Each structure stands twice: as C-alpha cells, then as structure tokens.
Tab-separated table of C-alpha atoms in Angstrom:
chain	number	residue	atom	x	y	z
A	129	UNK	CA	-49.690	-22.443	-47.341
A	130	UNK	CA	-47.312	-20.869	-49.871
A	131	UNK	CA	-48.545	-18.137	-52.247
A	132	UNK	CA	-46.461	-16.979	-55.252
A	133	UNK	CA	-47.256	-14.279	-57.771
A	134	UNK	CA	-45.272	-14.147	-61.048
A	135	UNK	CA	-42.468	-16.257	-59.555
A	136	UNK	CA	-40.762	-19.211	-61.227
A	137	UNK	CA	-39.610	-21.514	-58.418
A	138	UNK	CA	-39.071	-25.141	-57.590
A	139	UNK	CA	-39.768	-26.505	-54.121
A	140	UNK	CA	-38.136	-29.810	-53.261
A	141	UNK	CA	-39.436	-30.297	-49.723
A	142	UNK	CA	-40.304	-28.349	-46.571
A	143	UNK	CA	-39.311	-29.522	-43.097
A	144	UNK	CA	-41.311	-28.265	-40.116
A	145	UNK	CA	-39.526	-28.641	-36.762
A	146	UNK	CA	-41.141	-28.172	-33.391
A	147	UNK	CA	-39.840	-25.288	-31.289
A	148	UNK	CA	-38.259	-26.739	-28.142
A	149	UNK	CA	-40.268	-25.936	-25.050
A	150	UNK	CA	-39.143	-26.331	-21.449
A	151	UNK	CA	-41.862	-28.126	-19.541
A	152	UNK	CA	-39.689	-29.580	-16.799
A	153	UNK	CA	-39.544	-27.962	-13.383
A	154	UNK	CA	-36.220	-27.539	-11.577
A	155	UNK	CA	-34.996	-30.262	-9.242
A	156	UNK	CA	-34.046	-29.043	-5.762
A	157	UNK	CA	-31.348	-30.937	-3.876
A	158	UNK	CA	-28.723	-30.611	-1.119
A	159	UNK	CA	-31.099	-28.753	1.186
A	160	UNK	CA	-29.471	-27.456	4.352
A	161	UNK	CA	-30.482	-25.267	7.275
A	162	UNK	CA	-28.739	-23.199	9.921
A	163	UNK	CA	-30.720	-21.652	12.763
A	164	UNK	CA	-30.198	-19.107	15.522
A	165	UNK	CA	-32.477	-17.440	18.064
A	166	UNK	CA	-34.458	-15.289	15.613
A	167	UNK	CA	-33.175	-16.382	12.204
A	168	UNK	CA	-32.677	-19.303	9.855
A	169	UNK	CA	-30.561	-19.749	6.750
A	170	UNK	CA	-31.937	-22.222	4.209
A	171	UNK	CA	-29.635	-23.455	1.432
A	172	UNK	CA	-30.050	-25.682	-1.592
A	173	UNK	CA	-29.162	-26.226	-5.225
A	174	UNK	CA	-31.227	-26.538	-8.395
A	175	UNK	CA	-30.273	-28.497	-11.505
A	176	UNK	CA	-30.913	-25.424	-13.660
A	177	UNK	CA	-30.922	-21.666	-13.015
A	178	UNK	CA	-33.968	-20.794	-10.942
A	179	UNK	CA	-35.462	-18.196	-8.645
A	180	UNK	CA	-35.994	-19.462	-5.128
A	181	UNK	CA	-38.065	-18.368	-2.173
A	182	UNK	CA	-38.903	-19.891	1.204
A	183	UNK	CA	-42.466	-20.317	2.373
A	184	UNK	CA	-42.601	-20.692	6.140
A	185	UNK	CA	-44.830	-20.392	9.179
A	186	UNK	CA	-45.935	-22.009	12.415
A	187	UNK	CA	-47.934	-24.634	10.477
A	188	UNK	CA	-47.709	-26.341	7.087
A	189	UNK	CA	-50.050	-23.647	5.778
A	190	UNK	CA	-47.018	-21.319	5.985
A	191	UNK	CA	-48.365	-17.806	5.381
A	192	UNK	CA	-45.021	-16.022	5.138
A	193	UNK	CA	-42.414	-15.749	2.389
A	194	UNK	CA	-38.690	-14.969	2.396
A	195	UNK	CA	-36.863	-14.120	-0.822
A	196	UNK	CA	-33.516	-12.385	-1.266
A	197	UNK	CA	-33.811	-11.463	-4.934
A	198	UNK	CA	-35.169	-12.696	-8.255
A	199	UNK	CA	-31.828	-13.609	-9.831
A	200	UNK	CA	-31.638	-16.908	-11.701
A	201	UNK	CA	-28.944	-19.104	-10.112
A	202	UNK	CA	-28.215	-22.738	-9.210
A	203	UNK	CA	-26.790	-22.221	-5.727
A	204	UNK	CA	-29.198	-20.678	-3.246
A	205	UNK	CA	-29.080	-19.296	0.285
A	206	UNK	CA	-32.146	-17.583	1.722
A	207	UNK	CA	-32.162	-15.755	5.091
A	208	UNK	CA	-35.324	-15.924	7.189
A	209	UNK	CA	-35.353	-13.314	9.966
A	210	UNK	CA	-37.612	-11.880	12.661
A	211	UNK	CA	-38.423	-15.323	14.097
A	212	UNK	CA	-39.402	-16.208	17.657
A	213	UNK	CA	-36.782	-17.965	19.807
A	214	UNK	CA	-37.292	-21.627	20.796
A	215	UNK	CA	-40.007	-22.140	18.192
A	216	UNK	CA	-40.610	-24.806	15.540
A	217	UNK	CA	-41.339	-23.550	12.026
A	218	UNK	CA	-42.543	-25.374	8.943
A	219	UNK	CA	-40.967	-24.476	5.605
A	220	UNK	CA	-40.805	-25.386	1.943
A	221	UNK	CA	-38.454	-24.242	-0.820
A	222	UNK	CA	-40.147	-23.037	-4.004
A	223	UNK	CA	-38.051	-22.853	-7.187
A	224	UNK	CA	-39.138	-21.336	-10.512
A	225	UNK	CA	-37.091	-21.604	-13.699
A	226	UNK	CA	-36.984	-19.066	-16.520
A	227	UNK	CA	-39.815	-20.843	-18.345
A	228	UNK	CA	-42.107	-20.490	-15.351
A	229	UNK	CA	-41.991	-24.124	-14.235
A	230	UNK	CA	-42.404	-24.367	-10.472
A	231	UNK	CA	-41.473	-27.026	-7.953
A	232	UNK	CA	-41.659	-27.210	-4.157
A	233	UNK	CA	-39.900	-29.351	-1.598
A	234	UNK	CA	-42.011	-31.368	0.796
A	235	UNK	CA	-42.885	-29.795	4.103
A	236	UNK	CA	-40.004	-29.759	6.568
A	237	UNK	CA	-39.302	-28.086	9.893
A	238	UNK	CA	-36.589	-26.207	11.717
A	239	UNK	CA	-36.387	-25.033	15.324
A	240	UNK	CA	-34.941	-21.702	16.421
A	241	UNK	CA	-32.562	-21.568	19.362
A	242	UNK	CA	-33.061	-19.942	22.761
A	243	UNK	CA	-33.071	-16.154	23.056
A	244	UNK	CA	-29.668	-14.583	22.486
A	245	UNK	CA	-27.780	-13.008	25.362
A	246	UNK	CA	-28.157	-9.219	25.654
A	247	UNK	CA	-25.553	-7.192	23.812
A	248	UNK	CA	-23.032	-5.133	25.767
A	249	UNK	CA	-23.185	-2.369	23.143
A	250	UNK	CA	-23.856	0.989	24.799
A	251	UNK	CA	-25.785	3.797	23.058
A	252	UNK	CA	-24.215	7.236	22.859
A	253	UNK	CA	-25.756	10.624	22.042
A	254	UNK	CA	-22.302	12.239	22.288
A	255	UNK	CA	-23.553	14.888	24.693
A	256	UNK	CA	-20.403	14.885	26.820
A	257	UNK	CA	-17.554	17.314	26.159
A	258	UNK	CA	-15.147	14.405	25.712
A	259	UNK	CA	-15.455	11.019	24.032
A	260	UNK	CA	-16.475	8.325	26.506
A	261	UNK	CA	-13.852	5.754	27.487
A	262	UNK	CA	-16.006	2.978	26.023
A	263	UNK	CA	-14.801	4.064	22.565
A	264	UNK	CA	-11.420	3.007	21.233
A	265	UNK	CA	-10.012	5.406	18.630
A	266	UNK	CA	-7.900	4.051	15.758
A	267	UNK	CA	-6.241	6.438	13.297
A	268	UNK	CA	-4.108	4.344	10.897
A	269	UNK	CA	-2.865	7.242	8.765
A	270	UNK	CA	-2.298	9.456	11.798
A	271	UNK	CA	-3.868	12.653	10.483
A	272	UNK	CA	-7.549	12.430	11.530
A	273	UNK	CA	-9.019	14.827	14.093
A	274	UNK	CA	-11.754	13.488	16.374
A	275	UNK	CA	-13.662	16.073	18.423
A	276	UNK	CA	-16.944	16.222	20.386
A	277	UNK	CA	-18.380	19.734	20.082
A	278	UNK	CA	-22.088	20.617	20.146
A	279	UNK	CA	-23.447	17.166	21.177
A	280	UNK	CA	-21.938	15.403	18.149
A	281	UNK	CA	-18.697	13.612	17.366
A	282	UNK	CA	-16.704	14.823	14.370
A	283	UNK	CA	-14.160	12.732	12.481
A	284	UNK	CA	-12.202	15.032	10.170
A	285	UNK	CA	-9.889	13.876	7.365
A	286	UNK	CA	-7.588	16.158	5.350
A	287	UNK	CA	-7.433	16.109	1.569
A	288	UNK	CA	-4.723	14.513	-0.520
A	289	UNK	CA	-4.302	11.168	1.309
A	290	UNK	CA	-6.417	8.026	0.966
A	291	UNK	CA	-8.225	6.819	4.054
A	292	UNK	CA	-9.705	3.652	2.631
A	293	UNK	CA	-10.985	0.216	3.580
A	294	UNK	CA	-10.332	-1.954	0.573
A	295	UNK	CA	-7.509	-3.855	-1.092
A	296	UNK	CA	-4.959	-1.405	0.327
A	297	UNK	CA	-5.942	-2.406	3.862
A	298	UNK	CA	-7.851	-1.145	6.892
A	299	UNK	CA	-6.825	2.497	6.604
A	300	UNK	CA	-9.899	4.349	7.864
A	301	UNK	CA	-10.190	6.327	11.123
A	302	UNK	CA	-12.702	4.637	13.396
A	303	UNK	CA	-14.343	4.503	16.823
A	304	UNK	CA	-15.069	1.025	18.192
A	305	UNK	CA	-16.736	-0.486	21.232
A	306	UNK	CA	-15.555	-3.901	22.412
A	307	UNK	CA	-18.651	-6.119	22.646
A	308	UNK	CA	-19.776	-9.652	23.363
A	309	UNK	CA	-20.513	-12.040	20.510
A	310	UNK	CA	-24.309	-11.916	20.342
A	311	UNK	CA	-27.192	-10.429	18.339
A	312	UNK	CA	-27.507	-6.653	18.262
A	313	UNK	CA	-28.969	-3.694	16.412
A	314	UNK	CA	-27.498	-0.233	15.928
A	315	UNK	CA	-28.998	2.888	14.402
A	316	UNK	CA	-26.778	5.818	13.472
A	317	UNK	CA	-27.688	9.357	12.499
A	318	UNK	CA	-25.157	11.519	10.628
A	319	UNK	CA	-25.474	15.285	10.311
A	320	UNK	CA	-22.986	15.269	7.436
A	321	UNK	CA	-24.063	15.077	3.812
A	322	UNK	CA	-22.192	12.945	1.290
A	323	UNK	CA	-21.190	14.839	-1.836
A	324	UNK	CA	-19.001	13.832	-4.756
A	325	UNK	CA	-15.681	15.486	-5.562
A	326	UNK	CA	-13.639	15.557	-8.774
A	327	UNK	CA	-11.654	12.302	-8.844
A	328	UNK	CA	-12.443	11.597	-5.198
A	329	UNK	CA	-14.997	9.841	-3.003
A	330	UNK	CA	-16.312	10.229	0.554
A	331	UNK	CA	-17.994	7.617	2.748
A	332	UNK	CA	-19.199	7.073	6.329
A	333	UNK	CA	-20.687	4.049	7.976
A	334	UNK	CA	-20.746	1.228	10.508
A	335	UNK	CA	-18.002	-1.377	10.860
A	336	UNK	CA	-18.284	-4.751	12.618
A	337	UNK	CA	-15.065	-6.563	13.509
A	338	UNK	CA	-14.006	-10.039	14.421
A	339	UNK	CA	-10.418	-8.818	14.237
A	340	UNK	CA	-8.338	-6.460	12.110
A	341	UNK	CA	-8.590	-8.689	8.995
A	342	UNK	CA	-12.097	-10.196	9.259
A	343	UNK	CA	-14.894	-7.644	9.315
A	344	UNK	CA	-17.913	-6.075	7.604
A	345	UNK	CA	-18.347	-2.528	6.347
A	346	UNK	CA	-21.725	-0.873	5.794
A	347	UNK	CA	-21.530	2.660	4.443
A	348	UNK	CA	-23.130	5.506	2.560
A	349	UNK	CA	-20.746	6.688	-0.141
A	350	UNK	CA	-20.449	9.209	-2.939
A	351	UNK	CA	-20.516	7.874	-6.461
A	352	UNK	CA	-20.484	9.487	-9.924
A	353	UNK	CA	-24.176	8.572	-10.186
A	354	UNK	CA	-25.119	9.907	-6.724
A	355	UNK	CA	-25.294	8.607	-3.165
A	356	UNK	CA	-24.891	4.831	-2.804
A	357	UNK	CA	-25.261	2.260	-0.080
A	358	UNK	CA	-22.311	-0.136	0.001
A	359	UNK	CA	-21.607	-3.270	2.021
A	360	UNK	CA	-18.677	-5.667	1.824
A	361	UNK	CA	-17.247	-8.512	3.879
A	362	UNK	CA	-13.553	-9.245	4.459
A	363	UNK	CA	-12.313	-12.700	5.456
A	364	UNK	CA	-8.695	-12.974	6.642
A	365	UNK	CA	-7.303	-10.072	4.678
A	366	UNK	CA	-7.770	-7.498	1.972
A	367	UNK	CA	-6.958	-9.264	-1.285
A	368	UNK	CA	-9.704	-9.473	-3.896
A	369	UNK	CA	-10.084	-13.155	-3.053
A	370	UNK	CA	-10.807	-12.166	0.559
A	371	UNK	CA	-13.424	-9.508	-0.247
A	372	UNK	CA	-17.026	-9.984	-1.259
A	373	UNK	CA	-19.316	-7.101	-2.186
A	374	UNK	CA	-22.707	-7.663	-0.548
A	375	UNK	CA	-24.594	-4.562	-1.686
A	376	UNK	CA	-24.046	-1.665	-4.049
A	377	UNK	CA	-27.206	0.318	-4.714
A	378	UNK	CA	-28.281	3.882	-5.170
A	379	UNK	CA	-30.003	5.956	-2.499
A	380	UNK	CA	-32.571	8.045	-4.401
A	381	UNK	CA	-32.756	11.654	-3.292
A	382	UNK	CA	-29.757	11.296	-0.982
A	383	UNK	CA	-27.121	13.414	-2.716
A	384	UNK	CA	-26.145	16.367	-0.536
A	385	UNK	CA	-28.881	15.529	1.987
A	386	UNK	CA	-28.397	15.534	5.728
A	387	UNK	CA	-29.170	14.058	8.117
A	388	UNK	CA	-28.600	10.491	6.897
A	389	UNK	CA	-29.560	7.337	8.791
A	390	UNK	CA	-28.520	3.686	8.860
A	391	UNK	CA	-29.592	0.591	10.773
A	392	UNK	CA	-27.543	-2.594	11.031
A	393	UNK	CA	-28.913	-5.738	12.672
A	394	UNK	CA	-27.325	-9.070	13.429
A	395	UNK	CA	-29.484	-12.183	13.914
A	396	UNK	CA	-27.168	-15.168	14.232
A	397	UNK	CA	-25.101	-15.175	11.048
A	398	UNK	CA	-27.681	-13.111	9.135
A	399	UNK	CA	-26.875	-9.428	8.612
A	400	UNK	CA	-29.489	-6.859	7.587
A	401	UNK	CA	-28.977	-3.168	6.868
A	402	UNK	CA	-31.370	-0.327	6.092
A	403	UNK	CA	-30.880	3.292	5.072
A	404	UNK	CA	-33.106	6.351	5.331
A	405	UNK	CA	-32.910	10.010	4.368
A	406	UNK	CA	-35.638	11.121	6.782
A	407	UNK	CA	-35.614	8.768	9.763
A	408	UNK	CA	-39.036	7.189	9.190
A	409	UNK	CA	-39.065	5.580	5.731
A	410	UNK	CA	-36.462	2.817	5.764
A	411	UNK	CA	-35.203	0.829	2.776
A	412	UNK	CA	-33.713	-2.619	3.223
A	413	UNK	CA	-30.390	-2.321	1.390
A	414	UNK	CA	-28.584	-5.554	2.274
A	415	UNK	CA	-29.354	-8.943	3.803
A	416	UNK	CA	-26.809	-11.741	3.703
A	417	UNK	CA	-25.195	-14.651	5.541
A	418	UNK	CA	-21.692	-14.200	6.950
A	419	UNK	CA	-20.388	-16.120	9.996
A	420	UNK	CA	-18.497	-13.760	12.296
A	421	UNK	CA	-17.356	-13.885	15.909
A	422	UNK	CA	-18.104	-10.282	16.772
A	423	UNK	CA	-15.598	-8.473	18.993
A	424	UNK	CA	-16.110	-4.817	18.056
A	425	UNK	CA	-18.773	-2.529	16.572
A	426	UNK	CA	-18.443	1.126	15.717
A	427	UNK	CA	-18.202	4.038	13.314
A	428	UNK	CA	-15.812	4.900	10.511
A	429	UNK	CA	-15.386	7.292	7.634
A	430	UNK	CA	-12.999	7.594	4.735
A	431	UNK	CA	-11.976	9.021	1.391
A	432	UNK	CA	-10.423	7.537	-1.716
A	433	UNK	CA	-9.861	8.173	-5.423
A	434	UNK	CA	-7.006	9.713	-7.378
A	435	UNK	CA	-7.577	13.011	-5.520
A	436	UNK	CA	-9.001	12.164	-2.055
A	437	UNK	CA	-11.072	15.127	-0.837
A	438	UNK	CA	-11.340	16.674	2.597
A	439	UNK	CA	-14.205	15.236	4.653
A	440	UNK	CA	-15.752	15.584	8.097
A	441	UNK	CA	-18.188	12.930	9.255
A	442	UNK	CA	-20.571	14.327	11.891
A	443	UNK	CA	-22.288	11.685	14.037
A	444	UNK	CA	-25.395	12.811	15.932
A	445	UNK	CA	-26.085	9.550	17.745
A	446	UNK	CA	-25.271	5.854	17.978
A	447	UNK	CA	-28.359	4.035	19.274
A	448	UNK	CA	-28.865	0.380	20.108
A	449	UNK	CA	-32.647	0.366	19.591
A	450	UNK	CA	-34.618	1.678	16.602
A	451	UNK	CA	-35.585	5.345	16.718
A	452	UNK	CA	-38.449	6.571	14.555
A	453	UNK	CA	-40.230	9.854	13.987
A	454	UNK	CA	-43.847	8.680	13.973
A	455	UNK	CA	-46.521	9.994	16.361
A	456	UNK	CA	-47.095	7.908	19.482
A	457	UNK	CA	-49.488	7.578	22.406
A	458	UNK	CA	-53.214	7.282	23.061
A	459	UNK	CA	-55.602	9.001	20.711
A	460	UNK	CA	-57.062	12.465	21.304
A	461	UNK	CA	-59.779	11.058	23.555
A	462	UNK	CA	-57.134	9.484	25.794
A	463	UNK	CA	-58.287	5.935	25.097
A	464	UNK	CA	-56.136	2.944	24.268
A	465	UNK	CA	-57.043	0.876	21.161
A	466	UNK	CA	-58.799	-2.435	21.776
A	467	UNK	CA	-57.143	-4.447	18.975
A	468	UNK	CA	-54.175	-4.423	16.641
A	469	UNK	CA	-55.227	-2.766	13.391
A	470	UNK	CA	-53.785	-1.095	10.300
A	471	UNK	CA	-56.020	1.516	8.697
A	472	UNK	CA	-56.163	2.147	4.961
A	473	UNK	CA	-53.598	4.718	3.906
A	474	UNK	CA	-54.707	8.202	2.945
A	475	UNK	CA	-54.642	9.615	0.411
A	476	UNK	CA	-54.901	6.589	-1.870
A	477	UNK	CA	-53.993	6.788	-4.759
A	478	UNK	CA	-51.109	9.033	-3.696
A	479	UNK	CA	-48.175	11.057	-4.970
A	480	UNK	CA	-45.703	11.788	-3.522
A	481	UNK	CA	-46.661	10.866	0.067
A	482	UNK	CA	-49.266	8.918	2.003
A	483	UNK	CA	-50.006	8.301	5.696
A	484	UNK	CA	-50.791	5.047	7.503
A	485	UNK	CA	-52.294	4.817	10.985
A	486	UNK	CA	-52.117	1.718	13.153
A	487	UNK	CA	-53.322	0.690	16.600
A	488	UNK	CA	-51.332	-1.124	19.284
A	489	UNK	CA	-53.392	-2.218	22.337
A	490	UNK	CA	-50.469	-3.779	24.254
A	491	UNK	CA	-46.685	-3.555	24.192
A	492	UNK	CA	-45.373	-5.617	21.283
A	493	UNK	CA	-42.730	-5.439	18.591
A	494	UNK	CA	-44.532	-4.255	15.459
A	495	UNK	CA	-43.332	-4.026	11.887
A	496	UNK	CA	-44.830	-2.224	8.893
A	497	UNK	CA	-43.138	-3.336	5.676
A	498	UNK	CA	-43.969	-2.304	2.104
A	499	UNK	CA	-43.711	-4.812	-0.772
A	500	UNK	CA	-44.115	-4.599	-4.536
A	501	UNK	CA	-46.258	-6.920	-6.646
A	502	UNK	CA	-43.426	-9.477	-6.854
A	503	UNK	CA	-43.229	-9.692	-3.093
A	504	UNK	CA	-39.951	-7.793	-2.903
A	505	UNK	CA	-39.427	-5.607	0.135
A	506	UNK	CA	-39.125	-1.942	-0.880
A	507	UNK	CA	-39.342	-0.177	2.469
A	508	UNK	CA	-39.433	-0.712	6.231
A	509	UNK	CA	-41.583	1.948	7.887
A	510	UNK	CA	-41.589	0.531	11.413
A	511	UNK	CA	-39.759	-2.330	13.135
A	512	UNK	CA	-39.587	-1.836	16.900
A	513	UNK	CA	-41.241	-2.376	20.257
A	514	UNK	CA	-44.363	-0.225	20.617
A	515	UNK	CA	-46.212	0.756	23.775
A	516	UNK	CA	-50.046	0.896	23.696
A	517	UNK	CA	-51.378	3.703	21.544
A	518	UNK	CA	-52.369	4.911	18.110
A	519	UNK	CA	-49.538	5.650	15.715
A	520	UNK	CA	-49.096	7.461	12.432
A	521	UNK	CA	-46.281	7.011	9.932
A	522	UNK	CA	-45.704	8.601	6.527
A	523	UNK	CA	-44.529	6.816	3.404
A	524	UNK	CA	-42.804	8.932	0.766
A	525	UNK	CA	-41.188	6.510	-1.684
A	526	UNK	CA	-38.110	7.563	-3.605
A	527	UNK	CA	-37.175	5.820	-6.813
A	528	UNK	CA	-40.332	3.695	-7.056
A	529	UNK	CA	-42.408	3.662	-10.222
A	530	UNK	CA	-46.180	3.951	-10.452
A	531	UNK	CA	-48.026	0.824	-9.465
A	532	UNK	CA	-49.565	-1.266	-6.732
A	533	UNK	CA	-47.721	-1.876	-3.458
A	534	UNK	CA	-48.731	-3.598	-0.242
A	535	UNK	CA	-48.096	-2.591	3.367
A	536	UNK	CA	-48.112	-5.457	5.845
A	537	UNK	CA	-48.546	-4.950	9.586
A	538	UNK	CA	-46.998	-7.779	11.544
A	539	UNK	CA	-47.058	-8.276	15.317
A	540	UNK	CA	-44.045	-10.179	16.631
A	541	UNK	CA	-45.083	-11.966	19.784
A	542	UNK	CA	-44.439	-14.884	22.070
A	543	UNK	CA	-47.852	-14.405	23.656
A	544	UNK	CA	-51.441	-14.486	22.355
A	545	UNK	CA	-52.374	-11.407	20.384
A	546	UNK	CA	-55.654	-9.796	21.511
A	547	UNK	CA	-58.375	-10.072	18.909
A	548	UNK	CA	-56.423	-12.612	16.829
A	549	UNK	CA	-56.529	-15.778	18.894
A	550	UNK	CA	-53.662	-17.596	20.535
A	551	UNK	CA	-50.551	-17.315	18.419
A	552	UNK	CA	-48.773	-20.066	20.321
A	553	UNK	CA	-45.493	-18.237	19.923
A	554	UNK	CA	-45.814	-17.413	16.228
A	555	UNK	CA	-46.028	-13.985	14.652
A	556	UNK	CA	-49.349	-12.631	13.435
A	557	UNK	CA	-49.985	-10.688	10.248
A	558	UNK	CA	-52.698	-8.342	11.439
A	559	UNK	CA	-53.586	-6.663	8.168
A	560	UNK	CA	-52.337	-5.929	4.662
A	561	UNK	CA	-53.263	-2.699	2.896
A	562	UNK	CA	-53.080	-2.031	-0.829
A	563	UNK	CA	-51.298	1.180	-1.785
A	564	UNK	CA	-51.563	2.774	-5.234
A	565	UNK	CA	-48.719	5.075	-6.253
A	566	UNK	CA	-49.362	7.345	-9.258
A	567	UNK	CA	-46.436	9.311	-10.674
C-alpha cells in the first residue's frame, strides 16, 4: 500500500523481488580418519563455509561431542581425544552453515590402536644441588646462566640481546630430555611471573623437538594487552612458510602472577595444552594435529623485541603426571563412596567462586570439564587417575561472562563402572551439573 499526502507523483510500475534465502544444507565430502591409541583425527570438506563437530561414542547413539571451534570454514580437521585403546567407536560429522542448515554424515566407525608404550620422560623436582645428567643444556647465544638453588632451576638471560624462537632461528636457552617417540604428558610449575617491558617481551614454556628445525613451542608470554598463551609449530626451518601459529590467546588475571602452570599432552598426532594461574582450574588453550617424531622434550625461556629485557625463568617442577590441589581421601567418617557421583556445586548461583564435590569408589581416571552453552570447553578442573575417596575442587572462572555453564564428570575406564553397568571399554559420563555464574 502506498499513501501520499499533498504529493504530485506518477508511478509507472513496482517490482517486488523475493529476498534470497539459503535453505540448502552443506554437503560433506572427502571424509578421512587417522587413529592412535587414545585419539582420532577426523577430516572432511564442505561445499560452503560451515561449522563442524564430531558426534561419537561406543554405539550409534553417540553421546559425546568433539568440536575445535565455531569458525566457518570449508576444510575441517577435528581432534577426538581421551579415547580407550583397542576400541571401536561410532561417529558422525555434523556441519552447520551460516544460515543454520544442518547435515550429518551416515554412521561410521573407527578403531583406536593398542595402548602406547610408556614414555621415558623422567619427572624432576629440581631438589638436587646440581642439574641431573638426564638434562641436556643448550645455550645458543652463550650468555645464559643456569643454576639450581633452593629446589628450583633458574634460567637467567641478560638484557639487550634477543633470545628468540621465531624467524631468526632457534635462539633460546633450553633444557631437554631425550625421549622415545610415544604419548606423554608433562606439567610444569614456574615460580617466575611474566611481566611486560618497554619495547621488549618475556616468555617461558615447553618445547617438543623432532630435531633442531622441526618442533613445537608452547609458552606463556608477555604482551601489550597482558599475559598470553602462545603455541606454534615449525616444520623444517624458521621461515614464515615453515611456521604455523596454533594458539594466541589471553590469560585473564595472569599478568605479574606467580606461580604459573602449564600442561602439554600428546595423544598420537594430537597435541593439547592447558594453562592455569592457581594449579586447580585449568583452561584448554590449544588442541591441534601435527605429526612429529618426538626425540626431545623440555623447558625453554626467551626474550625479544627492540629492547630485549632481562629475565629469569624459575622452574619449580617438571612432572610427567597431572598434579592438582584438590582435597583427596575418604570422607570424615573414614568410609569410601559406593558409586561415582558429582554433587551440585555450591554456592549456585555463584560469583566469583564455587565448589564441586565428587565421589570415586575405585581407582579410575576421572575428568571434570566445564562447558558453555555452545558446548565449548572453557575449563578443565580435573583430568587424572584418582584413588578411592571423596574429592573437592574449586572453580573460579577468569574472563567468563555471566551465564549458564555445565560441568561434566566423566570416568575413563576399560572396565565396568560400579553403579553404571558394564561399559564394555567405553567411557561413562556419570553426571552433568548446571552452573550459574552471575557477575
């Protein structure tokens, strides 16, 4: 309808065109899979930009979801980790385009390989007065001081010279253990804070080598915006074509804080890394696929910028199993729980911190992971073998907005889980609790 008031006009004709609407779901093709003992890597392409996730489980009912991010892309690679060795899994790829159209591949299966050989990595609390012979020291610039006072190891770098791991080469001082090529996990605690400096940057982290030109760096670094987690891979050199940045994200509340913590885990060709500023609330910072024949794992630190600052990295420990700060053991009455259970957090709603209690009746690897409403992992509270007992862990989120989150307790097992039937080798999600954060 056209309404005119005191207007002299002439209308020849009006054309009404329909607004184009995308009603066609993406087409998924070129599906591939790569498996290892406890991981799988599912690849595929879509004929239009889409968000992809993997639904998987011990049956075609699935029950679990893996998703790297929510970026629209046409080439996809999704890691699936924490699997049971020598087990068949069902899976389906789900793709959603920007218009919300969804498609799924038909049910398919993959089988994980046998359990990986034990790693020859050796933990070190650096309690000896001298560095153990298992560590090989490399000082490319020739000016770093490495000492072991007070049950720590210190790597000290003077100001004025770059000690970097980037396009100018592998110029950082480092301590490495020679290891076998198998799955492993390391957790490191630093008693040195990372602070920014005018025109200069400091960083400390974990390095994994195949050789001197093919490697991965995981580090906590200063940045003009604060503390950041950084990860990059290097393949046959240090040109920009050889380097790929895998993660670059802020660490809320981490500026000037010590101690700092990091975990790095290898499962086949899948690499996962977490950071923490308190030792109990862990944030997954990177997860990616990178084939590597591992020969060395260790510690490094460095400085860069137009005015590289002085820096001393202080390493408290280098562990090869997860270390957490939650409360362990039987309850006050001395009894052992009868079933796996995750209690509702308290307080709830909460700000800034809440507590979750969970029961473990028999020795199993247990994980407590927090997700947002989109199913994105925002924190790993627990992921380790637990002995029978009642446990308590705190969750104090940094950088998360008000809203609903979910904590999932998962029991990783190759045996039946008491109170939950026979798992037949699959993992069991014991309970999911709804958490309400109010800022």
